[in-house]
Coordinates of C-alpha atoms and ligand atoms in Angstrom, one line a residue:
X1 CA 35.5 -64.5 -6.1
X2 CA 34.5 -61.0 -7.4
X3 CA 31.5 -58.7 -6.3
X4 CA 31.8 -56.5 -9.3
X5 CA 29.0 -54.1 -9.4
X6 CA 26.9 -54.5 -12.3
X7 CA 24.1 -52.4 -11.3
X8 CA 25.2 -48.7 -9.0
X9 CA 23.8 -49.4 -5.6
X10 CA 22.2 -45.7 -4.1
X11 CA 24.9 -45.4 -1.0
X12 CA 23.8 -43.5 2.0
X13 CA 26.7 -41.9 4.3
X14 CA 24.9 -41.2 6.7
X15 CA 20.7 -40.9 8.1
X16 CA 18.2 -43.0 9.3
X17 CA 19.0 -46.8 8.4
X18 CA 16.1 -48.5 7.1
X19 CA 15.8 -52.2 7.7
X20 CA 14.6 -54.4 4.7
X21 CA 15.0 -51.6 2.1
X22 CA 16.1 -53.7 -1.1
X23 CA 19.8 -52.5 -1.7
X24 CA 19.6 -52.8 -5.2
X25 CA 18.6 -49.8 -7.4
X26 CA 14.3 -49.7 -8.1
X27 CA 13.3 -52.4 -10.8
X28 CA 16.7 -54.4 -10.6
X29 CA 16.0 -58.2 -9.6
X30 CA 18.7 -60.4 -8.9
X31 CA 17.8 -63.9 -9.0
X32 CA 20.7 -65.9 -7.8
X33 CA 21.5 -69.6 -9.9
X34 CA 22.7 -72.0 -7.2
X35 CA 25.9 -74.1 -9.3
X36 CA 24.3 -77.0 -10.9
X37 CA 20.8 -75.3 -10.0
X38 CA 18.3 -73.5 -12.2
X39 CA 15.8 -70.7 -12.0
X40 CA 12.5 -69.7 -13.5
X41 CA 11.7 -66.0 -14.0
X42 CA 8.6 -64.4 -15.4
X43 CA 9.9 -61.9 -18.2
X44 CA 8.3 -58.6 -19.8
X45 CA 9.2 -57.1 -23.4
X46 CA 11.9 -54.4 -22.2
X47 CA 13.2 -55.9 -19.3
X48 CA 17.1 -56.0 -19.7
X49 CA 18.1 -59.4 -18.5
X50 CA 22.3 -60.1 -17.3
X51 CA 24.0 -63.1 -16.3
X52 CA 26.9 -62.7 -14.2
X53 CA 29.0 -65.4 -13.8
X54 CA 30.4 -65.3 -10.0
X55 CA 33.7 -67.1 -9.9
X56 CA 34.2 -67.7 -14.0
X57 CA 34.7 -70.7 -15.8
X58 CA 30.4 -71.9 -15.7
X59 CA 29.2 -72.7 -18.7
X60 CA 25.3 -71.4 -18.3
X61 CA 22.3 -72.8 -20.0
X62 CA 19.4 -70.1 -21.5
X63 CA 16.3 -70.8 -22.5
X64 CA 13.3 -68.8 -23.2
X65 CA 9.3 -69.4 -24.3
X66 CA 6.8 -67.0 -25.4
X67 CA 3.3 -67.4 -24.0
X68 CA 2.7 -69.5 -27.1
X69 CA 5.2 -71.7 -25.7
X70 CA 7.5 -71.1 -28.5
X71 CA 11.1 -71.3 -27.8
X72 CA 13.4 -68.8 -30.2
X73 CA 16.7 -67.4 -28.8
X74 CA 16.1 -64.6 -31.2
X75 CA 13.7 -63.1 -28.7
X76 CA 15.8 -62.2 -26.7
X77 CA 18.3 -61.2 -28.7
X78 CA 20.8 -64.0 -28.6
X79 CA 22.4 -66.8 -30.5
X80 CA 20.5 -70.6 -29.7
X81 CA 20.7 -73.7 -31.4
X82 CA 22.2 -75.3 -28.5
X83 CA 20.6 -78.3 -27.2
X84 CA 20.4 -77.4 -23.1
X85 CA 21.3 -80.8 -21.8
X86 CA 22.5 -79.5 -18.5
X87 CA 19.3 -78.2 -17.8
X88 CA 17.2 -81.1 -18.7
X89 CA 19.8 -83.2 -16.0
X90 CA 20.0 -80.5 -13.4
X91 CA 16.0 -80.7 -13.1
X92 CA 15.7 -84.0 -12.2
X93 CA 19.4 -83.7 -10.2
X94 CA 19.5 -80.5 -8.2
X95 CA 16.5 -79.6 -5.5
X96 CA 16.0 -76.1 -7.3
X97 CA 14.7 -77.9 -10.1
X98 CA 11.1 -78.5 -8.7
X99 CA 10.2 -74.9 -9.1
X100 CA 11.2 -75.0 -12.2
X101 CA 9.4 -78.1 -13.4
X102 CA 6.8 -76.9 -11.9
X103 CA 6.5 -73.7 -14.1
X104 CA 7.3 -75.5 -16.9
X105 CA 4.0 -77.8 -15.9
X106 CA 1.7 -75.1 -14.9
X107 CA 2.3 -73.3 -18.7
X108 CA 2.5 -76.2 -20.7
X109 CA 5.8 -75.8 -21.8
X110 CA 8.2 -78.5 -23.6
X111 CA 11.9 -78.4 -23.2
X112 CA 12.3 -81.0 -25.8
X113 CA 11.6 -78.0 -28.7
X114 CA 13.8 -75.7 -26.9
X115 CA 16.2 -73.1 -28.2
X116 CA 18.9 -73.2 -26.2
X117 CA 21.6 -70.5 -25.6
X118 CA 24.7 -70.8 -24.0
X119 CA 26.4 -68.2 -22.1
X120 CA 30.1 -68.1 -20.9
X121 CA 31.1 -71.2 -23.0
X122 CA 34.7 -69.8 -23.8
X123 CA 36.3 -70.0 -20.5
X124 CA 35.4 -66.9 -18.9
X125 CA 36.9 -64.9 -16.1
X126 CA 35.3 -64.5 -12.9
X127 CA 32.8 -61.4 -13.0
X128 CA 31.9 -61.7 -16.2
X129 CA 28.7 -60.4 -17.8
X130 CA 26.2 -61.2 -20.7
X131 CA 23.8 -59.6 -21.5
X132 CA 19.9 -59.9 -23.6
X133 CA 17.0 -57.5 -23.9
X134 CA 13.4 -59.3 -24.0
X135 CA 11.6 -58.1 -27.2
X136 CA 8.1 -60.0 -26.2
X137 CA 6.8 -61.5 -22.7
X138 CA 7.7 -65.0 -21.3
X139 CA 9.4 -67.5 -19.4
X140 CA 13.1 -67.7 -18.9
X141 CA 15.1 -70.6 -17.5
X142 CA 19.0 -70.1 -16.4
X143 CA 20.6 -73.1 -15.6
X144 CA 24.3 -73.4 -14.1
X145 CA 25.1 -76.8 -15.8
X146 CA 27.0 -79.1 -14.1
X147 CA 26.7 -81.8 -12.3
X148 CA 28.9 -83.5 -9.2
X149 CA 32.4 -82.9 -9.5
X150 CA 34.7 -85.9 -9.9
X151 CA 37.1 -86.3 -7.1
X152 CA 40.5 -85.6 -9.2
X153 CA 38.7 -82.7 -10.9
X154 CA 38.6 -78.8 -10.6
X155 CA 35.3 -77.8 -12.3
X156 CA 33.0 -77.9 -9.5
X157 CA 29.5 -76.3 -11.0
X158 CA 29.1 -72.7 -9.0
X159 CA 27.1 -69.9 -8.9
X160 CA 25.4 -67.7 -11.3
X161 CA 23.6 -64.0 -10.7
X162 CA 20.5 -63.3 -13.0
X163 CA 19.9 -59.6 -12.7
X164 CA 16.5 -58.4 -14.5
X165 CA 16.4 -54.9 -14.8
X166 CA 12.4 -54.1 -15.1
X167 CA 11.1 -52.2 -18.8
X168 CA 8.2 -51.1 -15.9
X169 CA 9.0 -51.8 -12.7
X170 CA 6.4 -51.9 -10.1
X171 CA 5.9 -50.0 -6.7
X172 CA 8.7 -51.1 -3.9
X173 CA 5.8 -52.7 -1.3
X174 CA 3.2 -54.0 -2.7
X175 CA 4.8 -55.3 -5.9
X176 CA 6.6 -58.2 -4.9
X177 CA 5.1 -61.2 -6.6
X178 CA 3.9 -64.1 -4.5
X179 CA 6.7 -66.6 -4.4
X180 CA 5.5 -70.4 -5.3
X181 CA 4.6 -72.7 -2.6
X182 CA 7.2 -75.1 -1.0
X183 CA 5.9 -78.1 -1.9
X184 CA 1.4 -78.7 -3.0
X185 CA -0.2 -76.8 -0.4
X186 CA -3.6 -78.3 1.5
X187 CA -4.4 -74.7 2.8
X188 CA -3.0 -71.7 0.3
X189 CA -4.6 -68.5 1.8
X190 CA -4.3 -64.9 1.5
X191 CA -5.0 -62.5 4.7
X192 CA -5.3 -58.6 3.4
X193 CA -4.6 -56.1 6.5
X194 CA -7.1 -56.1 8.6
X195 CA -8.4 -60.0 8.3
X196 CA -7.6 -62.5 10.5
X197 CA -8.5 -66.2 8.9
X198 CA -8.5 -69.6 11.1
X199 CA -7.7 -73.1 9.3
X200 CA -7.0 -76.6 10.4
X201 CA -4.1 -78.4 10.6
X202 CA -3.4 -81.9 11.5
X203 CA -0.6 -83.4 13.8
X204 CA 2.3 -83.3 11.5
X205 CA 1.5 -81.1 8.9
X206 CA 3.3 -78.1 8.2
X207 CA 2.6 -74.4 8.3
X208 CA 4.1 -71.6 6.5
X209 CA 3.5 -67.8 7.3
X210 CA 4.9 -65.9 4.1
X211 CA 5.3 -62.3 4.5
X212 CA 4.7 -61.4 0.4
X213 CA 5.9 -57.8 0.4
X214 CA 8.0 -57.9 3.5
X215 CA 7.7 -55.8 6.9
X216 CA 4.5 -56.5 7.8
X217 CA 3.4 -58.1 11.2
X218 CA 1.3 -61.7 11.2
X219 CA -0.1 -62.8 14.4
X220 CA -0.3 -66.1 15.5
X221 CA -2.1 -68.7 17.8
X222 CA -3.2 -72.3 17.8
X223 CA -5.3 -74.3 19.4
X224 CA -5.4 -77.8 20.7
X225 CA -8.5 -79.4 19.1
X226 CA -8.0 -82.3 21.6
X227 CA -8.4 -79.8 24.6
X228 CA -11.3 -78.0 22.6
X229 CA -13.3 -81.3 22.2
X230 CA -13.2 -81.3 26.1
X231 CA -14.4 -77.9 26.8
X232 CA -10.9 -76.9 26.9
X233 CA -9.3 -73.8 25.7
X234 CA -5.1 -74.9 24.8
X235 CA -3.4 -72.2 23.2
X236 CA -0.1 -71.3 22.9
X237 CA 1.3 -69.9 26.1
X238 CA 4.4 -67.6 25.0
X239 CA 5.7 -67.5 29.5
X240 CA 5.3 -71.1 29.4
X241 CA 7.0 -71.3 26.0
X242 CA 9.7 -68.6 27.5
X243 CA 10.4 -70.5 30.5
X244 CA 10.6 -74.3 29.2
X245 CA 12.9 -72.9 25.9
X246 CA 15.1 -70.4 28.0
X247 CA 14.9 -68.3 25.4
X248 CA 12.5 -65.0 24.3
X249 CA 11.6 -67.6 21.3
X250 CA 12.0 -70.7 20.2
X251 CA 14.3 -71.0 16.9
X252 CA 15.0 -74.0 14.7
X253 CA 16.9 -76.5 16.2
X254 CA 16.7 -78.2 19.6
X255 CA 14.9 -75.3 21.3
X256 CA 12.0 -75.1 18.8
X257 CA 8.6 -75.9 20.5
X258 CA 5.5 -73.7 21.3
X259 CA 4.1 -75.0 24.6
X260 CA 0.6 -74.3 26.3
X261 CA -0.6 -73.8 29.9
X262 CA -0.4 -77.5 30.2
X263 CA 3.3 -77.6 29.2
X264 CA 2.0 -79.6 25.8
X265 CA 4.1 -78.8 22.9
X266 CA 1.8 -77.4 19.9
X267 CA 3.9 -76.5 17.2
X268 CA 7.6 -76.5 16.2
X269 CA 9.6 -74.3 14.1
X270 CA 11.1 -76.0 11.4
X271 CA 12.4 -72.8 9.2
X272 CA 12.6 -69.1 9.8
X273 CA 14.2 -67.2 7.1
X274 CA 14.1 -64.0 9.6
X275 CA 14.6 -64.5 12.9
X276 CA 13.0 -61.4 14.7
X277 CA 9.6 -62.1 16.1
X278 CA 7.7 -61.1 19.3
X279 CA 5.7 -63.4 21.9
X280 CA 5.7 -60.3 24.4
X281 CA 3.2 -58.1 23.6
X282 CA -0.9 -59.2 22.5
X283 CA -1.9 -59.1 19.4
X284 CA -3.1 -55.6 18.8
X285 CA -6.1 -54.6 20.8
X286 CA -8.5 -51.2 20.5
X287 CA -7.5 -49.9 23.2
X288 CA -4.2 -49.8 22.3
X289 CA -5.6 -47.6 19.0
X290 CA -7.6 -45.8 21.3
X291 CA -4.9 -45.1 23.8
X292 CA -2.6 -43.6 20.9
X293 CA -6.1 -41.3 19.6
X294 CA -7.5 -43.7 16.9
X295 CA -10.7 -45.2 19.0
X296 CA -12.6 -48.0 16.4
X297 CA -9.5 -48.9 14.3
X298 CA -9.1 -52.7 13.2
X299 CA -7.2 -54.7 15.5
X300 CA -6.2 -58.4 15.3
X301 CA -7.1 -59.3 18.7
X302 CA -10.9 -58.4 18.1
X303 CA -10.2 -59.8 14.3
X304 CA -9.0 -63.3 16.0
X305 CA -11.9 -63.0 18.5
X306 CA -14.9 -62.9 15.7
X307 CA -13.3 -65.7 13.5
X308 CA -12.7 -67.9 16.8
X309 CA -16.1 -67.8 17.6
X310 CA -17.4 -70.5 15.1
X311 CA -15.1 -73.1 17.3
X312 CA -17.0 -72.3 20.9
X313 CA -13.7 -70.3 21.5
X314 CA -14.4 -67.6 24.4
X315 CA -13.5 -64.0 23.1
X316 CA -10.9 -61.9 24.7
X317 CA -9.9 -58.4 25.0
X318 CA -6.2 -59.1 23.9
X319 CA -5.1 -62.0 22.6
X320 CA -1.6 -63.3 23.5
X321 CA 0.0 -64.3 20.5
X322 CA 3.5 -65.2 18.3
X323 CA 3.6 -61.8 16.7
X324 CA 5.8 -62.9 13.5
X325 CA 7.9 -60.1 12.1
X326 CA 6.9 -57.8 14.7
X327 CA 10.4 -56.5 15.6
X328 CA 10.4 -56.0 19.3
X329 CA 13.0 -54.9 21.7
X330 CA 13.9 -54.7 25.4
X331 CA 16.2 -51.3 26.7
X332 CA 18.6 -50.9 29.4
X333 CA 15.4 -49.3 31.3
X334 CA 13.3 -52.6 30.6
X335 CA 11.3 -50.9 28.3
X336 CA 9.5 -52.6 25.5
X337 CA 10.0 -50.5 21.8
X338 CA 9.4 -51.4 18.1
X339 CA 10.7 -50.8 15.1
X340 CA 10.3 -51.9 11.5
X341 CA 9.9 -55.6 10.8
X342 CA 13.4 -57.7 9.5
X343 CA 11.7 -59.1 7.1
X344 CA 11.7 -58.9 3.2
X345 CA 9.5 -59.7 0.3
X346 CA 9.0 -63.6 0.5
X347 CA 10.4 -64.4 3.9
X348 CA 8.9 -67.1 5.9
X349 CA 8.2 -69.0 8.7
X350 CA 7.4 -73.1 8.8
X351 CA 5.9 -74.8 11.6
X352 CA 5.0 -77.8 12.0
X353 CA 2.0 -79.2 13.9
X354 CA 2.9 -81.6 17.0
X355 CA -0.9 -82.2 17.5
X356 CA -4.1 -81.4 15.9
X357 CA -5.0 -77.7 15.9
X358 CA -7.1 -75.0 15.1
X359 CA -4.7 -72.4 14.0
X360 CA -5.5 -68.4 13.3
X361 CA -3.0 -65.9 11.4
X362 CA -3.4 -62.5 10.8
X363 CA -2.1 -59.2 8.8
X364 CA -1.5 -57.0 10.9
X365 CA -3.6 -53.4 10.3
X366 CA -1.5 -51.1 12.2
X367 CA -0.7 -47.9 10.5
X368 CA 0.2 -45.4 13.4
X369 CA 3.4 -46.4 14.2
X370 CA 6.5 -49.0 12.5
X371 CA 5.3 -52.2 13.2
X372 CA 4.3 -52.7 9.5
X373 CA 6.7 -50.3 8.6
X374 CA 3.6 -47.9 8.3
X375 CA 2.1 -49.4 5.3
X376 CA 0.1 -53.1 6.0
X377 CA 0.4 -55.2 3.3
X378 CA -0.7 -59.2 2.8
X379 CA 0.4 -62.6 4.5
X380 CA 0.4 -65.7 2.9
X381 CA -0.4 -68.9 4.9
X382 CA 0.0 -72.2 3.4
X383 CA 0.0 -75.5 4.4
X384 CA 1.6 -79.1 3.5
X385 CA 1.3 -82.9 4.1
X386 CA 2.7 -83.9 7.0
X387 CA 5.2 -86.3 4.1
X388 CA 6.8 -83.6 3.4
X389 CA 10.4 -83.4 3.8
X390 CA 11.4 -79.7 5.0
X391 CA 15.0 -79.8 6.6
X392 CA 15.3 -77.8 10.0
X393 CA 16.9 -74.1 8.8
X394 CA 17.4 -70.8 9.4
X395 CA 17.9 -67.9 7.3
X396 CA 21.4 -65.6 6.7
X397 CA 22.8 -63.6 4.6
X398 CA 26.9 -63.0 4.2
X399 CA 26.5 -59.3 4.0
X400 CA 23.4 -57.4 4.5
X401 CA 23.2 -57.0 0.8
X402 CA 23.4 -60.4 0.0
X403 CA 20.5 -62.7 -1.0
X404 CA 19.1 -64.6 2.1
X405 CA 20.2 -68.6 2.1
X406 CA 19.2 -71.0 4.4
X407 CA 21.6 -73.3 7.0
X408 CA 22.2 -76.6 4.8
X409 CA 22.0 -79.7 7.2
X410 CA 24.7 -81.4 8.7
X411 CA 26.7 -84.9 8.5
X412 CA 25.8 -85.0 12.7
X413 CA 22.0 -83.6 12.5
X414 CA 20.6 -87.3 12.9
X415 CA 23.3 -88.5 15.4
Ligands
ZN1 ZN1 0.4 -57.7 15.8
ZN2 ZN1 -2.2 -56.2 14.8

């Protein structure tokens, strides 16, 4: 396996580390091709488009469309006239097909007229690069044909890197691109600093709080509508949830519930693609800004309090809360610090409901200090049917360059 460089990577010696920087040059993208997988990326006239192929030897599948939908190799610069068969398979056989279906669906766009181009056909050698420059705007598709490998064989289907370098690349937060929902979303809502939006969710459903440009705090609570009908407030107790999960917070796996006052689990994390959150502190409360000299700033606790009104819920000061991304941590002295969120453009966490709730998320305002890495930015939270099948995961990366991938279930998971 090679790591060749394609792109320079800006190398710091020494000097303040900065968690969630993108490691990659500004307006380099890299889109990583699972083997047998594809990929959709938007394109712009300019943008310089490479395929690197990991480990050699994987043939690759291009294919592009204009906005007209018209499908002509010469656009960007190649040779087509190949029919891509592996792609049309590998969408209906590998799982990182849907998304690209479903861009395909959502522009009208037929594969059956495609121009297909195929890249690294002749055998070639791990590291290898090809490389196109997009002369009009469109869609492009990379596919890593191949399908599963027969047992007495040697040409398992691996992975490809799709590196776009941006003609005009776009500010670094603030310009990711909201990535495309897990599955049809019931609830699909956007929260600008400073809001704080409640929504319902049924027992069973899922949940998904997607920081969009990364490093920027979401609080959360739920409520159960159950408890609510009887006059009840339920909410998510984080001591309760401390002490029954003997841990700070519950993560995927067998230690995953939310409990309230009652000891009743609420939710359950099913993913987290970041894994540094805080149930310690409240949400953020005006005194807090007024203790620190900014008296009237936005906070989410008064935020959660004014939109939790219209369900006869009783305001308060500060509201405990699962502070997501809020990157919290505990000294030798016992003293609670901050510092800037883990998390990237497009990370995520999914819950799933255990009982019916009233839920409320949040982007977090704060500007006076790292929580949101000094500049708040949006959450998305979207929700799915409770048929959905969303495996148990967690997020890692090899090196703390490489691309995030998620825990893949195992043989004993159902045992
Ligand atoms: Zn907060
Ligand atoms: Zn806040």
């Amino acid at each position: 396996m090679t790591d060749q460089a394609i792109f320079l990577r800006p190398k710091e010696v020494s000097g303040v580390r900065k968690p969630g920087l993108p490691v990659l040059p500004f307006g380099v993208e890299r889109h990583p091709v699972p083997g047998g997988g594809s990929r959709a990326v938007a394109i712009f006239a300019g943008d310089e488009i490479t395929l690197q192929d990991v480990e050699g030897l994987q043939p690759t599948e291009v294919v592009f469309f204009n906005h007209e939908g018209k499908s002509d190799a010469v656009m960007i610069g190649a040779k087509g006239g190949r029919d891509p068969a592996g792609l049309k398979a590998s969408l209906l056989q590998h799982a990182s097909g849907r998304q690209v279906v479903s861009a395909l669906a959502r522009s009208g766009f037929d594969l059956a007229g495609a121009d297909g181009i195929l890249a690294f056909f002749e055998g070639s050698q791990a590291g290898e690069t090809e490389r196109y420059i997009a002369t009009c705007d469109g869609l492009l598709i990379v596919c890593a044909a191949g399908g599963a490998m027969d047992a007495h064989a040697q040409w398992a289907p691996t992975e490809v890197v799709l590196y776009i370098k941006r003609a005009n690349p776009v500010a670094l937060k603030g310009g990711a691109l909201l990535p495309d929902p897990l599955a049809d979303p019931l609830v699909d809502i956007n929260i600008q600093p400073g809001e704080a939006k409640p929504y319902l969710v049924k027992a069973g459903e899922f949940i998904q709080v997607l920081d969009v440009q990364g490093r920027e705090c979401s609080d959360f609570q739920a409520f159960s509508l159950r408890a609510l009908d009887k006059g009840l407030e339920r909410d998510i107790d984080p001591t309760t949830t401390r002490s029954l999960m003997g841990s700070l917070y519950p993560a995927p796996g067998l230690f995953a519930k939310y409990f309230s006052v009652d000891q009743e689990p609420l939710v359950e994390i099913i993913q987290d693609t970041v894994g540094r959150h805080d149930t310690f502190g409240l949400a953020c409360t005006a005194r807090y800004y007024e203790d620190l000299g900014y008296p009237g700033h936005v906070n989410c606790s008064d935020n959660m309090t004014r939109e939790l009104a219209a369900y006869n819920i009783h305001p308060r000061t500060g509201w405990p809360a699962i502070n997501f991304f809020f990157n919290t941590l505990l000294d030798d002295t016992h003293a609670i610090s901050m510092d800037e969120p883990y998390s990237r453009p497009g990370d995520y966490v999914l819950l799933r409901a255990l009982t019916d709730l009233v839920c409320i998320s949040t982007a977090c305002p704060c500007d006076i200090d790292p929580a949101n890495a000094w500049t708040p930015t949006d959450i998305q939270v979207r929700t799915y049917k409770k048929t959905e099948d969303f495996k148990r995961s967690i997020g890692w990366r090899k090196t703390p360059g490489a691309d995030m991938e998620e825990t893949k279930k195992t043989g004993f998971h159902d045992c």
